[in-house]
C-alpha positions as CSV (number, residue, x, y, z in Angstrom):
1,X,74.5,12.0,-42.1
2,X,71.7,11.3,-39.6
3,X,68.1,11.7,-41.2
4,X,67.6,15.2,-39.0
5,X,70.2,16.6,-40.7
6,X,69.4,16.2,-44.1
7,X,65.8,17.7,-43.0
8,X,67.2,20.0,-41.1
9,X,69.2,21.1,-44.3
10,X,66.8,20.6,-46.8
11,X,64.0,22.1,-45.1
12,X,66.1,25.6,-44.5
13,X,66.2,25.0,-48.3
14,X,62.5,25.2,-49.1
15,X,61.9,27.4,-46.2
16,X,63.9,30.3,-48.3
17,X,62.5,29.1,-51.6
18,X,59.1,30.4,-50.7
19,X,59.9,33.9,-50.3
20,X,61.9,33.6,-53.9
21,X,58.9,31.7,-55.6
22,X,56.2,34.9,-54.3
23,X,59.0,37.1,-55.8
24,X,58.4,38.8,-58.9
25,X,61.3,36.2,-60.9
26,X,59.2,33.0,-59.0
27,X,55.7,31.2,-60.0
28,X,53.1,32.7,-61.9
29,X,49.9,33.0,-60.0
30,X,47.7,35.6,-61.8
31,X,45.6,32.6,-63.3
32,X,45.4,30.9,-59.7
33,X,44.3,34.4,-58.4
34,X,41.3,34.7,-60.7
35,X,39.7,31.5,-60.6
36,X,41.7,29.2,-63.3
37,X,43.2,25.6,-63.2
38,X,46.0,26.5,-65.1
39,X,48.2,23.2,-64.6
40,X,51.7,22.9,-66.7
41,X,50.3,21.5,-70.2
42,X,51.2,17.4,-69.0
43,X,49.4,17.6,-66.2
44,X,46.0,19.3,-67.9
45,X,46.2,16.4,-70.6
46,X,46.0,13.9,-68.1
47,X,44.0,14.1,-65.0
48,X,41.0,12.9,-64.7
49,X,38.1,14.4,-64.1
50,X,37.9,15.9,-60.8
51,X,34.3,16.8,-59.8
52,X,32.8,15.5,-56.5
53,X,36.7,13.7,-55.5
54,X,38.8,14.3,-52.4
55,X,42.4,14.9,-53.2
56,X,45.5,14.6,-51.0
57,X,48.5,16.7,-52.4
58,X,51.6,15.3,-51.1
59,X,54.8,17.7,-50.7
60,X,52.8,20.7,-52.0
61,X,55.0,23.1,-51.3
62,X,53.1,26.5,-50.7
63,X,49.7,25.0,-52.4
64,X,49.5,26.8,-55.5
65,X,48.4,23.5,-57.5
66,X,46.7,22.3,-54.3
67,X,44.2,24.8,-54.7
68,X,44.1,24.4,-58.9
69,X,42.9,20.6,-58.1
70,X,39.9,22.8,-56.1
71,X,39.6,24.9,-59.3
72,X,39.5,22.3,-61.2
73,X,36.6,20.5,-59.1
74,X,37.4,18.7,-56.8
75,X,35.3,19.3,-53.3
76,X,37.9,18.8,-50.7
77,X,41.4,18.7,-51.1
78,X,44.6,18.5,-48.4
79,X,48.1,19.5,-48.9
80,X,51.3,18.2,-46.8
81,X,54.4,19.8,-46.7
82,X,57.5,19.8,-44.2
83,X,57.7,23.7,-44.5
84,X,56.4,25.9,-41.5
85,X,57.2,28.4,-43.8
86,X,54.9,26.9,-47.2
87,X,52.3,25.9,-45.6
88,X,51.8,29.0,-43.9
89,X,51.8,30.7,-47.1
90,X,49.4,28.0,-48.2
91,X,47.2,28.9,-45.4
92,X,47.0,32.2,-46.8
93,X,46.8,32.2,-50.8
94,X,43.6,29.9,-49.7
95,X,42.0,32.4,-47.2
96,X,43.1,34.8,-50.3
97,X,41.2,33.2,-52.4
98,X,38.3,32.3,-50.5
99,X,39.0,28.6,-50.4
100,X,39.9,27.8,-46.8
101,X,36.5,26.1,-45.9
102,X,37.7,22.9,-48.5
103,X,41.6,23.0,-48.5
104,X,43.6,21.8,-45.4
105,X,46.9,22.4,-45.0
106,X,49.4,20.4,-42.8
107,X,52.7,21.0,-41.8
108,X,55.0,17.4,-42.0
109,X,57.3,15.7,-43.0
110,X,56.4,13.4,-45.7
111,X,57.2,9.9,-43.7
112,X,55.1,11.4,-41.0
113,X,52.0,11.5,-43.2
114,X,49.8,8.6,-42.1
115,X,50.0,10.2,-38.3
116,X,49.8,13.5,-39.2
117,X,46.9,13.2,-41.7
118,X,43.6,12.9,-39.5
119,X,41.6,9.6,-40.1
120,X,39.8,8.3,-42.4
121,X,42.2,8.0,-45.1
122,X,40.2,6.9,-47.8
123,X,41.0,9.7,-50.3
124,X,40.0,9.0,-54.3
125,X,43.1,10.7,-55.9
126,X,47.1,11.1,-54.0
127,X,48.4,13.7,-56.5
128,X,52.4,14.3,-56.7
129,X,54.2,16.7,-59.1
130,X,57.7,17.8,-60.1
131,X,60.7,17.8,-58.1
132,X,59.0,15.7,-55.0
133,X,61.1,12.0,-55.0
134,X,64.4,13.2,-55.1
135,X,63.9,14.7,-51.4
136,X,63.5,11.1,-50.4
137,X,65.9,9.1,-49.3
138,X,63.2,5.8,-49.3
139,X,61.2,5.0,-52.2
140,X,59.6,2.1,-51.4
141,X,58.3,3.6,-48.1
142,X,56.9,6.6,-50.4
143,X,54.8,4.3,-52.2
144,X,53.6,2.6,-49.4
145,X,52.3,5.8,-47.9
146,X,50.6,6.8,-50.8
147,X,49.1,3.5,-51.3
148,X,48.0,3.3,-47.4
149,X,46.0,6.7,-48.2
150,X,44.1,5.7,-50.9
151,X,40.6,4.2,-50.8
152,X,40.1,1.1,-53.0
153,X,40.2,2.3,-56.5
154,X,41.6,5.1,-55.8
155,X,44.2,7.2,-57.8
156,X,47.5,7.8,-57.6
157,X,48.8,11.0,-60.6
158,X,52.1,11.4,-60.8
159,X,54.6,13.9,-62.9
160,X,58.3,14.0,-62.4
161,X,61.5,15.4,-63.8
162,X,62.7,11.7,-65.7
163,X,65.7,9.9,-63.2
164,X,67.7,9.4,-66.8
165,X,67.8,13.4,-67.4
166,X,68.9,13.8,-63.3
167,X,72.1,11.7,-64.1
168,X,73.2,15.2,-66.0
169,X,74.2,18.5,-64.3
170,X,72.4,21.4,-65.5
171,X,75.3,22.6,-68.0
172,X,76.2,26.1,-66.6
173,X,79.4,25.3,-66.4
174,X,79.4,24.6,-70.5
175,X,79.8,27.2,-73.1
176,X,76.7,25.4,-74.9
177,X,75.1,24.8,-72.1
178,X,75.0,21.5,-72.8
179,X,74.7,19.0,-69.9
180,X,77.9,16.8,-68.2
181,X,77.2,13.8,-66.2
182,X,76.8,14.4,-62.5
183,X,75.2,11.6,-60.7
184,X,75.6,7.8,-61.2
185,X,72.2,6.5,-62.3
186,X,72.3,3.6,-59.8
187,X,73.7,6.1,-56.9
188,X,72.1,5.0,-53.7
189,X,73.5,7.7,-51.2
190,X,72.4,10.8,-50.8
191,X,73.9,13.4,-53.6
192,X,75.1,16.8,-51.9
193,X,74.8,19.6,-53.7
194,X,75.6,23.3,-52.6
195,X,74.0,24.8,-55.3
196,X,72.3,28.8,-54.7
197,X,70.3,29.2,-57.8
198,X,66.7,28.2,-58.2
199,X,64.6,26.6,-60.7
200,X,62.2,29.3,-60.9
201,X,64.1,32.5,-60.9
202,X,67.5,32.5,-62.2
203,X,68.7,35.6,-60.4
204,X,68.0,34.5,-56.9
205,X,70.8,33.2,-55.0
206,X,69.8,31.3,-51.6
207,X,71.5,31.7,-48.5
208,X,70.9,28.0,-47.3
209,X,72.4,26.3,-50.7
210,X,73.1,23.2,-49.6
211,X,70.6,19.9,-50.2
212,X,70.7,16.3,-49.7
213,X,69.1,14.7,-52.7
214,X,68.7,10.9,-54.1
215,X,67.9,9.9,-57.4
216,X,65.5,6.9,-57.7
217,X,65.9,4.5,-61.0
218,X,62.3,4.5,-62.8
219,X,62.3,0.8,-62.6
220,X,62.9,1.4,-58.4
221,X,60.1,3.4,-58.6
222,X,57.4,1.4,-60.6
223,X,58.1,-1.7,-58.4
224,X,57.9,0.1,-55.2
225,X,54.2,1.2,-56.5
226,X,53.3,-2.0,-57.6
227,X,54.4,-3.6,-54.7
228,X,52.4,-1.5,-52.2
229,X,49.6,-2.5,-54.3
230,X,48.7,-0.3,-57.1
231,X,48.0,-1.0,-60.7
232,X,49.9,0.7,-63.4
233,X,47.8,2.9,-65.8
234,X,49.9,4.5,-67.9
235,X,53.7,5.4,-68.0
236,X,54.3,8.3,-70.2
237,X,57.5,9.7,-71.0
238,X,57.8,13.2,-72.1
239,X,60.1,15.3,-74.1
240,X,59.5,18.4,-72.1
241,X,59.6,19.8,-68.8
242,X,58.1,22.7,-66.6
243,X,61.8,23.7,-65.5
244,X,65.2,24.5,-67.6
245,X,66.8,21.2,-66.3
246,X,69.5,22.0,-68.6
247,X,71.0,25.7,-69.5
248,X,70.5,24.9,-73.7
249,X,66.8,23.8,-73.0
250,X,64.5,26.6,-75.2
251,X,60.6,27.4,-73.4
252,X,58.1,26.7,-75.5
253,X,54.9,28.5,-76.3
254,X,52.9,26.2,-74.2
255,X,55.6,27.1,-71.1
256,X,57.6,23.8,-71.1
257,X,61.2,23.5,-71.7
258,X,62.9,21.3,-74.7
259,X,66.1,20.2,-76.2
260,X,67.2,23.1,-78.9
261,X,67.4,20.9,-81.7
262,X,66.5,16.5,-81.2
263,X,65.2,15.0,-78.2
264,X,68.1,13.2,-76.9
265,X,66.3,11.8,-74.3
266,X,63.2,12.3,-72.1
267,X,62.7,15.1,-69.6
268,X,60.0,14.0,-67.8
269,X,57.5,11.1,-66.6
270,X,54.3,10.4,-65.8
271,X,51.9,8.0,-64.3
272,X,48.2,6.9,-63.3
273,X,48.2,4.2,-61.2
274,X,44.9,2.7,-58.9
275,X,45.1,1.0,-55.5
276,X,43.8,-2.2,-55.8
């Protein structure tokens, strides 16, 4: 596997997911459309205040919570994605919304972010949410790039489906839905999966089904980001997520998905870390 081909690949991926995600079983964007911040219930509870701040939104997909970090007050924000076809869409939903003049959206890959990201890069929060790592086959380059972006003292906010819960398929095959193992924790190549479904809507099937994925340890991770200079916060483990990882998982009132009956182990992770 040569790194254009699992970008090739995975980017045919995400290109198709777009259309599916606008669709009537994909995201819900009535809030977004008249004026809210409505982040998933983790990511309210912990961000910080965002008046007056210039946020960079790494891997933001089609810019939906790009534009809710606008909402939510911050003056200026950019979003990077290596979809032609989300950012384009990004584009859009901001002229839609009457947003353009502070949100800038750039098509690239994430490892071409300090070139493709105009000078200076000296923004106060890096902001990166569900389902971004496991695209990447190099963690520790990740966290250097995010470091490299942020002024001194700056932010980095962080939310991610937990590496222990990825080890799991997603139990369809079970009659309980209950999860089987399906990746080695400690796996360093790439997982290949040719799977049609999506996270969102249930009854799409995609035409470009196969992905490259990697899963990255949580200790892997929190070195790499200390390493490239940032200070640990908080690490937060949750019990819930803002997909069904698993078939048995049961949505909550609040929108977030949890084990039907003990919380065998966590969903999701969190972190605030600052460049020092």
């Amino acid at each position: 596997m040569t790194d254009d081909e699992w970008r090739r690949v995975n980017r045919a991926n995400w290109d198709e997911r777009v259309a599916v995600h606008l669709g009537p079983g994909g995201y819900t964007l009535s809030g977004l459309r008249a004026g809210r911040a409505d982040f998933d219930p983790i990511v309210a509870a912990e961000l910080p205040p965002l008046a007056g701040t210039r946020v960079l939104h790494l891997q933001c997909h089609f810019g939906a919570d790009t534009l809710r970090l606008l909402l939510a007050g911050a003056a200026e924000v950019v979003g990077l994605d290596f979809s032609r076809t989300a950012i384009a869409t990004a584009r859009d939903l901001a002229a839609e919304l009457r947003l353009s003049e502070r949100a800038r959206f750039i098509e690239a890959d994430l490892y071409d972010a300090m070139r493709a990201i105009p000078a200076p890069h000296d923004f106060d929060i890096v902001f990166v949410t569900w389902g971004a790592i496991v695209w990447l086959p190099d963690i520790r380059a990740w966290a250097g790039i995010v470091a490299a972006l942020l002024r001194p003292g700056g932010m980095f906010y962080f939310a991610e489906g937990h590496p222990t819960a990825n080890v799991f398929d997603d139990g369809a095959r079970a009659a309980d839905g209950r999860p089987g193992f399906g990746i080695p924790y400690f796996q360093e190549e790439a997982f290949v999966d040719e799977d049609p479904t999506d996270y969102a809507d249930p009854d799409a099937r995609l035409a470009n089904a196969r992905t490259f994925q990697w899963l990255h340890p949580l200790g892997a991770i929190i070195t790499a980001l200390i390493d490239a200079g940032l200070t640990i916060e908080f690490l937060h483990e949750h019990d819930a997520v803002t997909w069904r990882m698993y078939a048995c998982l049961v949505r909550g009132e609040d929108g977030l998905y949890r084990w039907p009956d003990k919380p065998w182990l966590p969903l999701a992770f969190s972190l605030r870390a600052t460049k020092r």
